[in-house]
mmCIF file of C-alpha atoms in Angstrom:
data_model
loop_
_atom_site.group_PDB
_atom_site.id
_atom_site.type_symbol
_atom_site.label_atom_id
_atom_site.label_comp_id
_atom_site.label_asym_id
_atom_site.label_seq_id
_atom_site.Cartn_x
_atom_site.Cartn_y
_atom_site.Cartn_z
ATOM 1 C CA UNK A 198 -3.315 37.579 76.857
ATOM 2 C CA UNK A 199 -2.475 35.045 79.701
ATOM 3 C CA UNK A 200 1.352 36.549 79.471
ATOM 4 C CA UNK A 201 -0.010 39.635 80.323
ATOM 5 C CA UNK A 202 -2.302 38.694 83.216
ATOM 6 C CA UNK A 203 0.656 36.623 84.631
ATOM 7 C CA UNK A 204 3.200 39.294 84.166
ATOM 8 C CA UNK A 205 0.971 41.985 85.862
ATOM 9 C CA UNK A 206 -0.151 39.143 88.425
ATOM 10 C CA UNK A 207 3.829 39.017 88.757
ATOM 11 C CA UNK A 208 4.307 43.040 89.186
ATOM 12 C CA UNK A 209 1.435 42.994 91.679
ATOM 13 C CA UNK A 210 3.243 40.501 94.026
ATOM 14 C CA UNK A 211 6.573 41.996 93.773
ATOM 15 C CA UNK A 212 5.004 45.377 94.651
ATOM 16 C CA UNK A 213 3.117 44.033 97.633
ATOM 17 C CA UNK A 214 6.335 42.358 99.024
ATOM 18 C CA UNK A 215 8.093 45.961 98.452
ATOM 19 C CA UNK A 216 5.553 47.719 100.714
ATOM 20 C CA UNK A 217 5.354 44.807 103.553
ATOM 21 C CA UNK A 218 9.554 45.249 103.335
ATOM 22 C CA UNK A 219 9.050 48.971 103.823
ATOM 23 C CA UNK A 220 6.452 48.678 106.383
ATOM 24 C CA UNK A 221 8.566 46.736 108.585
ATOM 25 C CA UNK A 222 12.105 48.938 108.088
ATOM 26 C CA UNK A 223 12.591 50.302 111.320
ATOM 27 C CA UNK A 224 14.961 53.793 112.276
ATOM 28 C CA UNK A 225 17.941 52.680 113.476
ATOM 29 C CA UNK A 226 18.689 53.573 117.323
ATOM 30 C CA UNK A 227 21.183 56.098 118.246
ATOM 31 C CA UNK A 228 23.316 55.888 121.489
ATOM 32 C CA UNK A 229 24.712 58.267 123.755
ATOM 33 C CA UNK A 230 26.975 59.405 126.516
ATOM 34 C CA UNK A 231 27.528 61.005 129.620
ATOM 35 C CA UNK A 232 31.357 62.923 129.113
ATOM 36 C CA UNK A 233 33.776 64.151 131.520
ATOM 37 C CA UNK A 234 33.406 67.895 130.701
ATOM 38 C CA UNK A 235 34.876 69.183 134.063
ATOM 39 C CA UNK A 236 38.252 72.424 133.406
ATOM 40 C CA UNK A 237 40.988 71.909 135.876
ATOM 41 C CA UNK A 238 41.678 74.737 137.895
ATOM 42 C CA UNK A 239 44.774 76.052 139.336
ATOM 43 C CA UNK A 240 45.144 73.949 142.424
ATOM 44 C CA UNK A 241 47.963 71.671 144.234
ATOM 45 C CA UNK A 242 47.065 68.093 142.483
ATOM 46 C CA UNK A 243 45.757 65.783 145.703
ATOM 47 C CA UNK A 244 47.494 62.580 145.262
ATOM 48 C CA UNK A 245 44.639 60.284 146.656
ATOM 49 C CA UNK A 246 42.865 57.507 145.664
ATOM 50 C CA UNK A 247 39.113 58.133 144.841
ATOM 51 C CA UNK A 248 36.533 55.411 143.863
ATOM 52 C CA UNK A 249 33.389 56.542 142.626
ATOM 53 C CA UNK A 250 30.351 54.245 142.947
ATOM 54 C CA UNK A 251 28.271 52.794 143.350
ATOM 55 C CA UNK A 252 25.725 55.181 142.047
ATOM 56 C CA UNK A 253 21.793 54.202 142.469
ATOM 57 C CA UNK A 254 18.733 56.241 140.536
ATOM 58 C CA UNK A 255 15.096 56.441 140.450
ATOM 59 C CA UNK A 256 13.442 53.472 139.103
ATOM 60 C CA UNK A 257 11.481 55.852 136.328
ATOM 61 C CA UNK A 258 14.893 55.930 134.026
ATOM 62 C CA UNK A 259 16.526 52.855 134.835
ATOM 63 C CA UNK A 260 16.502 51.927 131.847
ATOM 64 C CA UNK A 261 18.197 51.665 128.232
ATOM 65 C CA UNK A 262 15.942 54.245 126.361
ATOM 66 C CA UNK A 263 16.249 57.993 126.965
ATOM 67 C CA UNK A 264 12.901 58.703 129.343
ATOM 68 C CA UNK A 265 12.056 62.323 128.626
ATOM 69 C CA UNK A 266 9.459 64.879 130.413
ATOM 70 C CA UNK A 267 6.473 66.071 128.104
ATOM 71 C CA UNK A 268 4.279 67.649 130.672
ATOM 72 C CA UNK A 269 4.576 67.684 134.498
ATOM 73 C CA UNK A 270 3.152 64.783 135.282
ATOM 74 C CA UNK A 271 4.139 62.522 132.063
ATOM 75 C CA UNK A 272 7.071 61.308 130.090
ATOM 76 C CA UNK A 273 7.550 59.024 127.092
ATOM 77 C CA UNK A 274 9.864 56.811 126.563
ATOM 78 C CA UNK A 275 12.248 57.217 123.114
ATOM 79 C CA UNK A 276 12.932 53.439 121.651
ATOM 80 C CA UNK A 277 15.064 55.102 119.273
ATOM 81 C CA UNK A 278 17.646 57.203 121.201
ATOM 82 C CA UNK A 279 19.424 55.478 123.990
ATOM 83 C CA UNK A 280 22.154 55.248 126.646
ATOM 84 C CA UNK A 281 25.352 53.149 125.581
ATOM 85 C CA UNK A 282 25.886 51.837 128.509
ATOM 86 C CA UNK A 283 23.749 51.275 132.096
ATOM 87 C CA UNK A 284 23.059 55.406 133.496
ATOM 88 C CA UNK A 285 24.216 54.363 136.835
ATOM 89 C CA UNK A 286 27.684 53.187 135.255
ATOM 90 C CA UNK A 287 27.727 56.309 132.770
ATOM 91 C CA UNK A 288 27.230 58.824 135.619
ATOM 92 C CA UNK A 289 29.916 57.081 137.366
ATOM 93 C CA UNK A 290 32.455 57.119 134.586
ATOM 94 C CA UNK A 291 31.611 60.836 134.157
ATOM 95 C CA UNK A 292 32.387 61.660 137.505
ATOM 96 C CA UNK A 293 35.520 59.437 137.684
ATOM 97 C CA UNK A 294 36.905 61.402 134.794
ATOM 98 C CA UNK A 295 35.875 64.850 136.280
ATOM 99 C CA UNK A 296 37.722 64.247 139.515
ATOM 100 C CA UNK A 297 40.717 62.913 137.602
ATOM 101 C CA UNK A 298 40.812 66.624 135.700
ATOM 102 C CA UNK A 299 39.605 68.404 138.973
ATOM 103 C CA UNK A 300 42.395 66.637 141.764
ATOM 104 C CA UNK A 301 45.417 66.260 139.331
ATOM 105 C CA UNK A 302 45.359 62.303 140.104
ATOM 106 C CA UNK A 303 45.256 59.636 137.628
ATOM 107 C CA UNK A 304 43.946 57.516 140.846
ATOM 108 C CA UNK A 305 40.501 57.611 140.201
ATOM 109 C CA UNK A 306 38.080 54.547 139.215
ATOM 110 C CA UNK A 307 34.096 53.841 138.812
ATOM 111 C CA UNK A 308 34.801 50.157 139.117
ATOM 112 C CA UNK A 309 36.370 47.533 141.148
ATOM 113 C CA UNK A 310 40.395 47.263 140.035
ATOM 114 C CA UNK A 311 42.607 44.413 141.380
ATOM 115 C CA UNK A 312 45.222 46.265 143.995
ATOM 116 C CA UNK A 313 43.216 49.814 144.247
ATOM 117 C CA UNK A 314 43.326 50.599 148.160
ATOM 118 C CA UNK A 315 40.986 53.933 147.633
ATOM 119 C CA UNK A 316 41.585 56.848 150.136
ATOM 120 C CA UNK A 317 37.517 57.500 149.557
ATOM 121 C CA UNK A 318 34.966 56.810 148.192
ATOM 122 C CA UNK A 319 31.872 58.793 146.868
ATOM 123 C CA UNK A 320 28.486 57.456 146.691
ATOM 124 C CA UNK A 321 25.980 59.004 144.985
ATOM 125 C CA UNK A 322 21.853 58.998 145.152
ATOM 126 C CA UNK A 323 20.318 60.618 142.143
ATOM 127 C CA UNK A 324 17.056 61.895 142.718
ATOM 128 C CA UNK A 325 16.177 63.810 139.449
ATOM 129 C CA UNK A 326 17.496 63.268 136.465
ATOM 130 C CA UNK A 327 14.832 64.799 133.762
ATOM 131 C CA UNK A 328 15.766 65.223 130.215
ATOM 132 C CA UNK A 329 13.193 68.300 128.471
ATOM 133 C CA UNK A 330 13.878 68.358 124.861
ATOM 134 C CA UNK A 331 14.696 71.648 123.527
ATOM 135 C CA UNK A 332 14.980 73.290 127.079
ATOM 136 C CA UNK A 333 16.595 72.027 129.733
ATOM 137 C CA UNK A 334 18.225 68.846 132.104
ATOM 138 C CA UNK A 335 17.201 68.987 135.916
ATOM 139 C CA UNK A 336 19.656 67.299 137.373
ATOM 140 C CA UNK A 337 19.358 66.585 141.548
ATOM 141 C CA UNK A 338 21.448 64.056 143.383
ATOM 142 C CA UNK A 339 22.699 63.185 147.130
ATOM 143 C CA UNK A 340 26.302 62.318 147.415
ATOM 144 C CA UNK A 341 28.728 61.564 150.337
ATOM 145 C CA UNK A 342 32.143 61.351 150.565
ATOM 146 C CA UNK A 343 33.326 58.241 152.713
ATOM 147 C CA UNK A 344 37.182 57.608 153.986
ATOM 148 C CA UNK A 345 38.337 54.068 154.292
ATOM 149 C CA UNK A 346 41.171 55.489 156.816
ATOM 150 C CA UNK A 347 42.183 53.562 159.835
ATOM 151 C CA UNK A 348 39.162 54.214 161.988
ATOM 152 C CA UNK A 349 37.173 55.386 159.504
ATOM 153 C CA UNK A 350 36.043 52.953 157.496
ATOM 154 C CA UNK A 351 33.052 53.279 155.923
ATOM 155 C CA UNK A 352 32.585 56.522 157.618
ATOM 156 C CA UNK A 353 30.825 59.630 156.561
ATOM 157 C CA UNK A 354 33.055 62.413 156.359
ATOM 158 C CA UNK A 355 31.530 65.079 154.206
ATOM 159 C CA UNK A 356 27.930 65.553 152.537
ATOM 160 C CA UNK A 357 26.274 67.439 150.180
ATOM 161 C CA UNK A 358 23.239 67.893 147.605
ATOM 162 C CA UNK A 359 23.746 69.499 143.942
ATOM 163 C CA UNK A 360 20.629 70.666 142.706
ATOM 164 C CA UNK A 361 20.774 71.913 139.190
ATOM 165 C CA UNK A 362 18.884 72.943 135.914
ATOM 166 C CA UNK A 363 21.399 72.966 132.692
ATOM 167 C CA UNK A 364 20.056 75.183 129.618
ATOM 168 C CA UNK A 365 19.645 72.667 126.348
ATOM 169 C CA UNK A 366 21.935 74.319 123.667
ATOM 170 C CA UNK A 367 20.083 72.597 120.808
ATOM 171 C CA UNK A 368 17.094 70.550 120.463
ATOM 172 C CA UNK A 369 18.634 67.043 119.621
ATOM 173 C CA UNK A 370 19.284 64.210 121.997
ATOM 174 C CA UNK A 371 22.923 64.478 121.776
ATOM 175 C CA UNK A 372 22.004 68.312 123.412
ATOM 176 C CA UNK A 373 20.608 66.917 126.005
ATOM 177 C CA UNK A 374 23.399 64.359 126.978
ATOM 178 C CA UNK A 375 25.775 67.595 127.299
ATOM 179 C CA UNK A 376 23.419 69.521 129.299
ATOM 180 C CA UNK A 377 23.447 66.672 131.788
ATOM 181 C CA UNK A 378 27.191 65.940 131.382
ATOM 182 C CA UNK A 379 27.082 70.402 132.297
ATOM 183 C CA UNK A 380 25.340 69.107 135.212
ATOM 184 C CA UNK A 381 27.537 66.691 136.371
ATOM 185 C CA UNK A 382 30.267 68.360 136.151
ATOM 186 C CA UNK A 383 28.836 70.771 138.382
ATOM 187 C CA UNK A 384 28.463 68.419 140.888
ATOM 188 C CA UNK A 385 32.184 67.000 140.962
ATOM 189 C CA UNK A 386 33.340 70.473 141.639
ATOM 190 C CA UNK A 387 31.662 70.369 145.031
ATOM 191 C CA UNK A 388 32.537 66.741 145.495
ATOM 192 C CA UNK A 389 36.364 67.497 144.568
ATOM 193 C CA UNK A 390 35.933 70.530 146.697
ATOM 194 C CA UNK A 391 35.239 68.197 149.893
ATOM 195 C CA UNK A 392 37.657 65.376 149.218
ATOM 196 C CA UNK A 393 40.219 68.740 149.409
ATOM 197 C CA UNK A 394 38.760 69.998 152.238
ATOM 198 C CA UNK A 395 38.858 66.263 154.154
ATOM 199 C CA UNK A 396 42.461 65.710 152.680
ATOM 200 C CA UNK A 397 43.654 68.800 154.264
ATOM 201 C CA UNK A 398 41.930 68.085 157.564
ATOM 202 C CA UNK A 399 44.063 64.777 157.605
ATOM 203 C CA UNK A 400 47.324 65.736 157.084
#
């Protein structure tokens, strides 16, 4: 009689510990992306140097975790799907690699290199950057090209604001990176377009 009591005693405890072990398994987090999703286009290659950076965003989704729009005037924040590296670095690595496809030039970085003398560089102010599961990614954003020519350093040359809304093709967070990848994309055509236009002025 005690063997029983103890072995159910016994059975009890092991269960218990089963369900606090359950109870405290957490989903794993997922990581995303921003990719380089710009076609190349028929046009002379422009062999300059292009530096993309720094990039600055709203204060809302600086952060790790995807921040994503649930009514106009709220969001929640999704501990469980993130972005693999900081958004201001990830938009400029996306851009970097659209120009690359978009100017023909391998001389493109989003970072600092040892012995990079950049023709221009792009700066770029994102204003909106909303991520609507299942619909859509409203992407807005400031940027300005600046030449580092003789006498122009640091100077503004050409301006311009993309404005954008990007169709979701999917309802999974891994949609929503593309659409915003669509967007940016979008928005190195026009800046490509004006390091052209500023490169031809210059000749």
């Amino acid at each position: 009689m005690m063997a029983s009591r103890l072995a159910h005693l016994m059975l009890s405890i092991a269960f218990i510990a089963a369900v606090a072990s359950g109870c405290g398994t957490t989903a794993p987090s997922r990581f995303y992306t921003l990719d380089a999703t710009a076609v190349a286009d028929s046009a002379t290659p422009v062999d300059v140097a292009v530096m993309v950076g720094p990039v600055s965003i709203p204060a809302a989704i600086d952060r790790p975790e995807f921040v994503v729009q649930t009514a106009p005037t709220r969001v929640d924040i999704d501990e469980f799907n993130r972005w693999a590296a900081p958004l201001s670095d990830n938009i400029a690595q996306a851009v970097a690699g659209n120009l690359v496809r978009l100017l023909g030039t391998q001389k493109v970085a989003a970072a600092p290199i040892a012995n990079f003398d950049p023709a221009y560089r792009v700066t770029i102010d994102v204003q909106r950057f909303d991520s609507v599961p299942g619909q859509a990614a409203v992407f807005e954003a400031v940027w300005v090209v600046h030449s580092t020519a003789s006498g122009k350093a640091g100077g503004e040359t050409r301006s311009g604001r993309t404005v954008d809304r990007e169709a979701v093709q999917g309802g999974g967070f891994d949609a929503l990176a593309a659409a915003h990848s669509q967007a940016l994309a979008k928005m190195s055509g026009a800046i490509a377009a004006a390091i052209r236009a500023e490169a031809e002025e210059q000749r």
